[in-house]
Short mmCIF file of C-alpha atoms in Angstrom, two decimals:
data_model
loop_
_atom_site.label_atom_id
_atom_site.label_comp_id
_atom_site.label_asym_id
_atom_site.label_seq_id
_atom_site.Cartn_x
_atom_site.Cartn_y
_atom_site.Cartn_z
CA MET A 19 -32.18 -55.77 40.87
CA GLY A 20 -28.77 -55.99 39.97
CA SER A 21 -29.69 -56.41 36.14
CA VAL A 22 -32.02 -53.20 36.48
CA MET A 23 -28.93 -51.17 37.83
CA ASP A 24 -26.77 -52.52 35.35
CA GLY A 25 -29.12 -51.27 32.42
CA GLN A 26 -29.19 -47.81 34.28
CA ASP A 27 -25.60 -47.55 34.14
CA ASP A 28 -25.43 -48.65 30.41
CA THR A 29 -28.12 -45.64 29.72
CA SER A 30 -26.03 -43.32 31.94
CA THR A 31 -22.69 -44.30 30.22
CA GLY A 32 -24.44 -43.83 26.37
CA SER A 33 -25.70 -40.40 27.33
CA ASN A 34 -22.61 -39.35 28.83
CA ALA A 35 -20.87 -40.34 25.65
CA GLU A 36 -23.36 -38.67 23.60
CA ASN A 37 -23.01 -35.81 25.75
CA GLN A 38 -19.06 -35.84 25.32
CA LEU A 39 -19.66 -35.99 21.65
CA GLU A 40 -21.72 -32.84 21.60
CA ARG A 41 -19.07 -30.95 23.39
CA ILE A 42 -16.31 -32.35 21.27
CA GLN A 43 -18.79 -31.26 18.42
CA ALA A 44 -19.52 -27.61 19.96
CA ASP A 45 -15.76 -27.21 20.47
CA ARG A 46 -14.88 -28.10 16.94
CA LEU A 47 -17.44 -25.92 15.75
CA GLU A 48 -16.19 -22.99 18.05
CA ARG A 49 -12.62 -23.71 16.38
CA LEU A 50 -14.02 -23.34 12.96
CA ASP A 51 -15.35 -20.04 14.02
CA ASP A 52 -12.00 -18.90 14.97
CA VAL A 53 -10.34 -20.02 11.86
CA LEU A 54 -12.88 -18.55 9.54
CA ASN A 55 -12.19 -15.31 11.55
CA ILE A 56 -8.79 -15.47 11.06
CA TYR A 57 -8.51 -16.95 7.68
CA GLY A 58 -11.59 -16.34 5.94
CA ALA A 59 -14.11 -19.36 4.20
CA GLN A 60 -11.72 -19.62 1.24
CA TYR A 61 -10.04 -23.03 2.12
CA ALA A 62 -7.26 -22.64 0.01
CA ASP A 63 -5.99 -19.81 2.17
CA TRP A 64 -5.97 -21.58 4.94
CA PRO A 65 -2.37 -22.86 6.27
CA GLU A 66 -1.57 -26.81 6.00
CA ALA A 67 -1.59 -27.47 9.70
CA VAL A 68 -5.25 -25.84 9.88
CA ARG A 69 -6.25 -27.88 6.95
CA LEU A 70 -4.87 -31.16 8.29
CA GLU A 71 -7.17 -30.19 11.35
CA PHE A 72 -10.08 -29.54 9.11
CA PRO A 73 -9.78 -31.91 6.37
CA ARG A 74 -12.65 -31.33 3.44
CA ASP A 75 -14.54 -34.53 4.27
CA ASP A 76 -15.11 -32.93 7.69
CA LEU A 77 -16.13 -29.46 6.53
CA ALA A 78 -19.00 -31.47 4.35
CA GLN A 79 -21.01 -32.20 7.54
CA PRO A 80 -23.95 -29.73 7.63
CA ALA A 81 -23.05 -27.67 10.77
CA PHE A 82 -19.66 -27.12 9.47
CA ALA A 83 -20.84 -26.68 5.79
CA GLN A 84 -23.33 -24.25 7.33
CA ARG A 85 -20.61 -22.01 8.98
CA ILE A 86 -18.97 -21.74 6.04
CA GLU A 87 -21.60 -20.63 3.79
CA GLU A 88 -22.45 -18.10 6.33
CA GLU A 89 -18.73 -16.92 6.19
CA ARG A 90 -19.17 -16.64 2.32
CA ALA A 91 -22.02 -14.49 2.68
CA PHE A 92 -20.11 -12.31 5.03
CA ALA A 93 -17.61 -11.97 2.54
CA GLN A 94 -19.96 -10.78 0.01
CA LEU A 95 -21.33 -8.41 2.44
CA LEU A 96 -17.86 -6.68 3.14
CA ASN A 97 -17.27 -6.85 -0.88
CA MET A 98 -20.16 -4.00 -0.96
CA ASP A 99 -17.49 -1.62 0.43
CA THR A 100 -16.30 -0.62 -3.13
CA ALA A 101 -13.53 1.43 -3.92
CA PRO A 102 -13.09 3.87 -7.07
CA SER A 103 -10.90 2.60 -10.04
CA PRO A 104 -8.00 4.72 -11.37
CA THR A 105 -9.17 7.69 -13.56
CA ALA A 106 -7.08 8.13 -16.71
CA SER A 107 -5.68 11.17 -15.67
CA LEU A 108 -4.18 10.03 -12.44
CA ARG A 109 -2.47 7.12 -14.63
CA ALA A 110 -1.18 9.89 -17.00
CA SER A 111 0.20 11.76 -14.25
CA ILE A 112 1.77 8.82 -12.50
CA LEU A 113 3.23 7.81 -15.96
CA ALA A 114 4.38 11.27 -16.33
CA SER A 115 6.30 11.03 -12.72
CA ALA A 116 8.29 7.78 -14.28
CA PRO A 117 12.23 8.18 -15.12
CA SER A 118 12.32 8.56 -19.08
CA ALA A 119 14.84 6.53 -20.85
CA THR A 120 17.29 10.07 -21.04
CA ASN A 121 16.78 10.95 -17.51
CA ALA A 122 17.40 7.47 -16.63
CA LYS A 123 20.54 7.36 -18.57
CA ALA A 124 21.53 10.78 -17.13
CA THR A 125 20.95 9.43 -13.39
CA GLN A 126 23.18 6.22 -14.18
CA GLN A 127 25.89 8.57 -15.96
CA PRO A 128 26.11 11.92 -14.21
CA LEU A 129 29.48 12.96 -16.02
CA LYS A 130 27.46 13.00 -19.21
CA ARG A 131 24.96 14.75 -18.08
CA ALA A 132 27.13 17.10 -16.60
CA ALA A 133 28.51 17.95 -20.03
CA VAL A 134 25.27 19.49 -20.93
CA VAL A 135 26.33 22.21 -18.92
CA PRO A 136 23.83 24.86 -19.02
CA LYS A 137 25.46 28.18 -20.21
CA SER A 138 26.82 30.32 -17.55
CA ARG A 139 25.53 33.78 -17.03
CA VAL A 140 28.63 35.20 -18.39
CA ARG A 141 28.71 33.38 -21.18
CA VAL A 142 25.19 34.36 -21.98
CA TRP A 143 26.23 37.83 -21.72
CA VAL A 144 29.23 37.53 -23.73
CA GLU A 145 27.48 35.94 -26.49
CA THR A 146 24.75 38.31 -26.67
CA LEU A 147 27.36 41.01 -27.02
CA TRP A 148 29.44 39.07 -29.16
CA SER A 149 26.58 36.97 -31.42
CA ASP A 150 28.68 36.92 -34.46
CA GLY A 151 31.93 36.56 -33.21
CA ALA A 152 32.47 33.36 -31.46
CA ASN A 153 35.77 32.99 -33.14
CA LEU A 154 37.14 35.91 -31.19
CA ILE A 155 36.23 34.18 -27.59
CA PRO A 156 39.77 32.95 -27.15
CA ALA A 157 41.15 36.32 -27.87
CA GLY A 158 38.84 37.84 -25.76
CA ALA A 159 39.42 35.39 -22.92
CA LEU A 160 43.51 36.34 -23.24
CA ALA A 161 42.52 39.78 -23.13
CA ALA A 162 40.51 39.29 -20.02
CA SER A 163 43.08 37.24 -18.29
CA ILE A 164 45.94 40.22 -18.97
CA MET A 165 43.38 42.37 -17.43
CA GLY A 166 42.79 40.15 -14.70
CA GLY A 167 46.29 39.84 -13.87
CA VAL A 168 46.98 43.59 -14.06
CA ILE A 169 44.01 44.30 -11.63
CA LEU A 170 45.26 41.39 -9.03
CA GLY A 171 48.71 42.84 -9.20
CA SER A 172 47.73 46.50 -8.52
CA THR A 173 45.35 45.51 -5.80
CA GLY A 174 47.88 43.35 -4.08
CA VAL A 175 45.73 40.31 -3.96
CA THR A 176 48.29 37.25 -4.15
CA GLY A 177 46.44 34.42 -2.56
CA ASN A 178 47.52 30.91 -3.75
CA LEU A 179 45.16 30.21 -6.71
CA ALA A 180 45.82 26.65 -6.22
CA THR A 181 43.79 26.18 -2.95
CA THR A 182 40.63 27.43 -4.31
CA THR A 183 40.52 25.17 -7.05
CA THR A 184 37.72 22.34 -6.52
CA ASP A 185 37.35 18.82 -7.99
CA PRO A 186 36.48 19.52 -11.64
CA THR A 187 33.72 16.50 -11.37
CA GLU A 188 32.35 18.22 -8.52
CA GLU A 189 32.21 21.33 -10.35
CA LEU A 190 30.39 20.31 -13.34
CA MET A 191 27.81 18.43 -11.30
CA THR A 192 27.26 21.67 -9.44
CA LEU A 193 27.21 23.74 -12.73
CA ALA A 194 24.80 20.88 -14.13
CA PHE A 195 22.62 21.00 -11.21
CA ALA A 196 22.75 24.53 -10.11
CA ASP A 197 19.90 25.98 -12.18
CA THR A 198 17.43 23.49 -10.89
CA GLN A 199 18.67 22.82 -7.39
CA TYR A 200 19.62 26.38 -6.41
CA SER A 201 17.34 28.42 -8.29
CA GLY A 202 16.37 30.43 -4.89
CA ASP A 203 19.90 31.39 -4.23
CA TRP A 204 20.18 33.42 -7.66
CA MET B 26 6.88 -8.62 -21.00
CA GLN B 27 3.32 -9.14 -19.91
CA ASP B 28 4.64 -12.24 -18.11
CA TRP B 29 7.75 -10.51 -16.62
CA ASP B 30 7.64 -10.39 -12.65
CA ASP B 31 7.87 -7.12 -10.86
CA ASP B 32 11.55 -7.46 -10.23
CA LYS B 33 12.28 -7.49 -14.06
CA LEU B 34 10.02 -4.79 -14.61
CA LEU B 35 11.78 -2.67 -11.95
CA ALA B 36 15.25 -3.20 -13.41
CA SER B 37 13.76 -2.27 -16.96
CA ILE B 38 11.90 0.90 -15.20
CA ALA B 39 15.44 1.92 -14.07
CA GLY B 40 16.75 2.01 -17.30
CA GLY B 41 14.06 4.12 -18.36
CA ASP B 42 11.81 1.59 -20.38
CA GLU B 43 8.39 3.19 -20.65
CA ALA B 44 6.29 -0.08 -21.56
CA ALA B 45 7.85 -1.51 -18.33
CA THR B 46 6.70 1.43 -16.67
CA GLN B 47 3.08 1.16 -17.85
CA LEU B 48 3.03 -2.45 -16.98
CA LEU B 49 3.80 -2.02 -13.44
CA VAL B 50 1.38 0.93 -13.07
CA ASP B 51 -1.63 -1.02 -14.75
CA ARG B 52 -0.57 -3.99 -12.50
CA HIS B 53 -0.61 -2.14 -9.01
CA LEU B 54 -2.23 1.19 -9.61
CA SER B 55 -5.81 0.16 -8.91
CA ARG B 56 -4.86 -1.71 -5.62
CA ALA B 57 -3.25 1.06 -4.40
CA LEU B 58 -5.60 3.40 -5.05
CA ALA B 59 -8.27 1.20 -3.28
CA LEU B 60 -6.03 0.75 -0.20
CA SER B 61 -5.53 4.25 -0.20
CA TYR B 62 -9.16 5.15 -0.78
CA ARG B 63 -10.56 2.74 2.06
CA MET B 64 -7.82 3.96 4.62
CA LEU B 65 -8.59 7.63 4.17
CA ARG B 66 -12.13 7.91 2.64
CA ASP B 67 -11.26 10.59 0.47
CA HIS B 68 -10.56 10.17 -3.37
CA GLY B 69 -8.59 13.29 -3.66
CA GLU B 70 -6.14 12.38 -0.75
CA ALA B 71 -5.98 8.75 -2.01
CA GLU B 72 -4.97 9.80 -5.49
CA GLU B 73 -2.23 12.10 -4.15
CA VAL B 74 -0.92 9.07 -1.94
CA SER B 75 -1.07 6.81 -5.05
CA GLN B 76 0.86 9.14 -6.87
CA ASP B 77 3.40 9.82 -3.96
CA ALA B 78 3.97 5.96 -4.01
CA PHE B 79 4.65 5.57 -7.05
CA LEU B 80 7.23 8.53 -6.91
CA ARG B 81 8.74 6.52 -4.47
CA VAL B 82 8.91 3.35 -6.61
CA TRP B 83 10.51 5.42 -9.36
CA LYS B 84 13.23 6.70 -7.02
CA MET B 85 13.69 3.22 -5.63
CA ALA B 86 13.95 1.15 -8.78
CA PRO B 87 17.69 1.43 -9.58
CA LYS B 88 18.24 0.26 -5.91
CA TRP B 89 16.09 -2.40 -5.83
CA GLU B 90 17.56 -5.98 -5.15
CA PRO B 91 15.57 -8.77 -7.06
CA GLY B 92 14.24 -11.65 -4.63
CA ARG B 93 14.97 -9.63 -1.17
CA ALA B 94 11.60 -8.70 -0.94
CA LYS B 95 8.35 -8.86 -2.68
CA PHE B 96 7.60 -5.90 -4.70
CA THR B 97 3.54 -5.97 -3.79
CA THR B 98 4.53 -6.11 0.30
CA TRP B 99 6.75 -3.18 -0.10
CA LEU B 100 4.38 -1.20 -2.15
CA HIS B 101 1.54 -1.82 0.20
CA ARG B 102 3.84 -0.78 3.21
CA VAL B 103 4.59 2.40 1.29
CA VAL B 104 0.80 3.17 0.88
CA THR B 105 -0.10 1.86 4.44
CA ASN B 106 2.37 4.28 5.83
CA LEU B 107 1.53 7.16 3.63
CA CYS B 108 -1.92 6.96 4.74
CA ILE B 109 -1.00 6.53 8.31
CA ASP B 110 0.83 9.73 8.22
CA ARG B 111 -2.26 11.77 6.58
CA LEU B 112 -4.76 10.20 9.27
CA ARG B 113 -2.06 11.24 12.35
CA LYS B 114 -1.92 14.77 10.63
CA ARG B 115 -5.89 14.90 10.10
CA ARG B 116 -6.46 14.20 14.00
CA THR B 117 -3.44 16.80 15.03
CA VAL B 118 -4.94 19.37 12.97
CA GLN B 119 -8.54 18.30 14.39
CA LEU B 120 -7.36 18.41 18.00
CA ASP B 121 -4.98 21.61 17.83
CA GLU B 122 -7.86 23.75 16.07
CA ASP B 123 -10.24 22.13 18.96
CA PHE B 124 -12.60 20.95 16.39
CA ASP B 125 -15.31 18.65 17.01
CA MET B 126 -14.43 14.89 17.09
CA PRO B 127 -15.05 13.38 13.53
CA ASP B 128 -18.56 12.59 12.98
CA ASP B 129 -18.64 8.73 12.50
CA SER B 130 -22.07 8.78 10.73
CA PRO B 131 -21.50 8.27 7.10
CA ASP B 132 -21.59 11.25 4.60
CA PRO B 133 -25.26 11.25 3.56
CA GLU B 134 -24.63 11.88 -0.05
CA ALA B 135 -22.05 9.33 -0.32
CA THR B 136 -24.44 6.61 1.43
CA LEU B 137 -26.90 7.62 -1.49
CA VAL B 138 -24.57 7.07 -4.18
CA GLN B 139 -23.34 3.88 -2.92
CA GLY B 140 -26.39 2.59 -1.82
CA GLU B 141 -27.54 2.00 1.62
CA LEU B 142 -26.42 -1.21 2.25
CA SER B 143 -22.47 -0.48 0.99
CA GLY B 144 -22.91 2.77 3.14
CA ARG B 145 -23.55 0.65 6.29
CA VAL B 146 -20.72 -1.59 5.41
CA LYS B 147 -18.28 1.27 5.03
CA GLU B 148 -19.50 2.63 8.09
CA ALA B 149 -18.76 -0.21 10.10
CA VAL B 150 -15.43 -0.89 8.65
CA ASP B 151 -14.51 2.68 9.69
CA LYS B 152 -15.76 2.31 12.89
CA LEU B 153 -13.04 -0.51 14.00
CA PRO B 154 -9.88 0.62 15.84
CA ASP B 155 -7.07 1.82 13.19
CA ARG B 156 -5.33 -1.56 13.65
CA GLN B 157 -8.18 -3.85 13.27
CA LYS B 158 -9.50 -2.19 10.06
CA THR B 159 -5.69 -2.04 8.49
CA ALA B 160 -5.54 -5.95 8.86
CA ILE B 161 -8.99 -6.44 7.23
CA LEU B 162 -8.47 -4.26 4.50
CA LEU B 163 -5.00 -5.75 3.82
CA SER B 164 -6.48 -9.09 4.38
CA HIS B 165 -9.96 -9.13 2.98
CA TYR B 166 -9.96 -6.36 0.34
CA GLN B 167 -5.98 -6.55 -0.80
CA GLY B 168 -5.75 -10.04 -0.55
CA MET B 169 -2.86 -10.28 1.21
CA SER B 170 -1.52 -13.43 3.30
CA ASN B 171 -1.58 -13.00 7.05
CA THR B 172 2.35 -13.31 6.62
CA GLU B 173 2.51 -10.44 4.37
CA THR B 174 0.21 -8.50 6.25
CA ALA B 175 2.19 -8.82 9.35
CA GLU B 176 5.04 -7.74 7.44
CA ILE B 177 3.18 -4.54 6.12
CA MET B 178 2.09 -3.44 9.46
CA ASP B 179 5.20 -4.50 10.99
CA VAL B 180 3.77 -6.86 13.90
CA SER B 181 3.85 -10.69 14.46
CA ILE B 182 1.68 -12.86 12.57
CA GLU B 183 0.18 -13.87 15.94
CA ALA B 184 -0.77 -10.05 16.29
CA VAL B 185 -2.20 -9.84 13.08
CA GLU B 186 -4.16 -13.15 13.58
CA SER B 187 -5.71 -11.60 16.80
CA LEU B 188 -6.59 -8.46 14.96
CA LEU B 189 -8.36 -10.03 11.89
CA ALA B 190 -10.41 -12.36 14.59
CA ARG B 191 -11.35 -9.21 16.62
CA GLY B 192 -12.29 -7.05 13.64
CA ARG B 193 -14.17 -9.82 11.87
CA ARG B 194 -15.94 -10.43 15.19
CA ALA B 195 -16.71 -6.81 15.65
CA LEU B 196 -18.15 -6.50 11.98
CA LYS B 197 -20.16 -9.33 12.15
CA LYS B 198 -21.84 -8.19 15.35
CA THR B 199 -22.64 -4.67 13.83
CA LEU B 200 -23.57 -5.86 10.46
CA LYS B 201 -25.87 -8.76 12.18
CA PRO B 202 -29.30 -7.73 10.17
CA GLU B 203 -27.56 -7.27 6.82
CA TRP B 204 -25.52 -10.27 7.31
CA ASP B 205 -28.83 -12.16 8.05
CA ASP B 206 -30.60 -10.30 5.13
CA ILE B 207 -27.92 -11.32 2.64
CA GLN B 208 -27.93 -15.13 3.73
CA GLY B 209 -31.93 -14.88 3.83
CA ALA B 210 -31.68 -13.70 0.02
CA ALA B 211 -28.95 -16.40 -0.73
CA PHE B 212 -31.54 -19.11 0.28
CA THR B 213 -34.62 -17.73 -1.30
CA THR B 214 -32.94 -17.34 -4.55
#
């Protein structure tokens, strides 16, 4: 009687162990599903800790290998959502917007750029009137300053001119960019 | 120059080197355009975003500090944010003007052109909640690591993992018939 009971115990212990193994396997498969959902099917993309959890040898088991194949098929399916390639005109317009060697130098050395100051309206006006008389400009400037002095003196404007003088660098920068930045104000 | 890393290219671009500029554009434009297209599903807008992103690259190049950040991650972040801005504006305009909610069904013409299966995949991806979709786009389509995806999306790695897991599960559910078909086809060939 006792021996029969012992036999039954062996059987139930055996099936318990099998159930436990099955449960462990089911848990591992569930964990593998999570891993595949987070990291995808590329083993190389998995973090070190996850690779230790699932060594390559384990993944060769049919149930695991099947899951990985399914994930690869899923990745293949996702790749059917294609995107357009850049057109030549898009590439060209992006390249055209890039800083050229000249622009880059100018940006890095603003004073040099400022040296190429666009002609002021007054100067353009003077040159239009005096196209062949560039050497007379200093004489003209002297005459204009004398006239300016006379006018200021006669109208009684005696403010301190020194206070209105701005930093020359700043002035050059303002002049250099005036036509491009503040065209709306003119 | 072909083997130059992005940091080196950016330094040359700041000095106005045209060859470096071309190389950087050729290296990154395709991916920038692909990401913006998949986020916006509008070719014209995707091109505008790519242009805008590269304008920011040119502005940033002289200030770029090598080794401080990875250029690819920075560019993806710029593109992602530009797309998010546009998506927000689209939604505001639609709500403000009392338009109907966006039609979730795929554009029939596009479906015809792209093929039925790719149209269904596109539709499924677009139906994902925004953050899940962005995580899937960056991770699967752009090949970014989860750490990079987290940096681009400005969330924790754990959050990215959760978004990816939920996103992939939802896609697998939606695309179950197509997924079965593709596996069946693989076994029969």
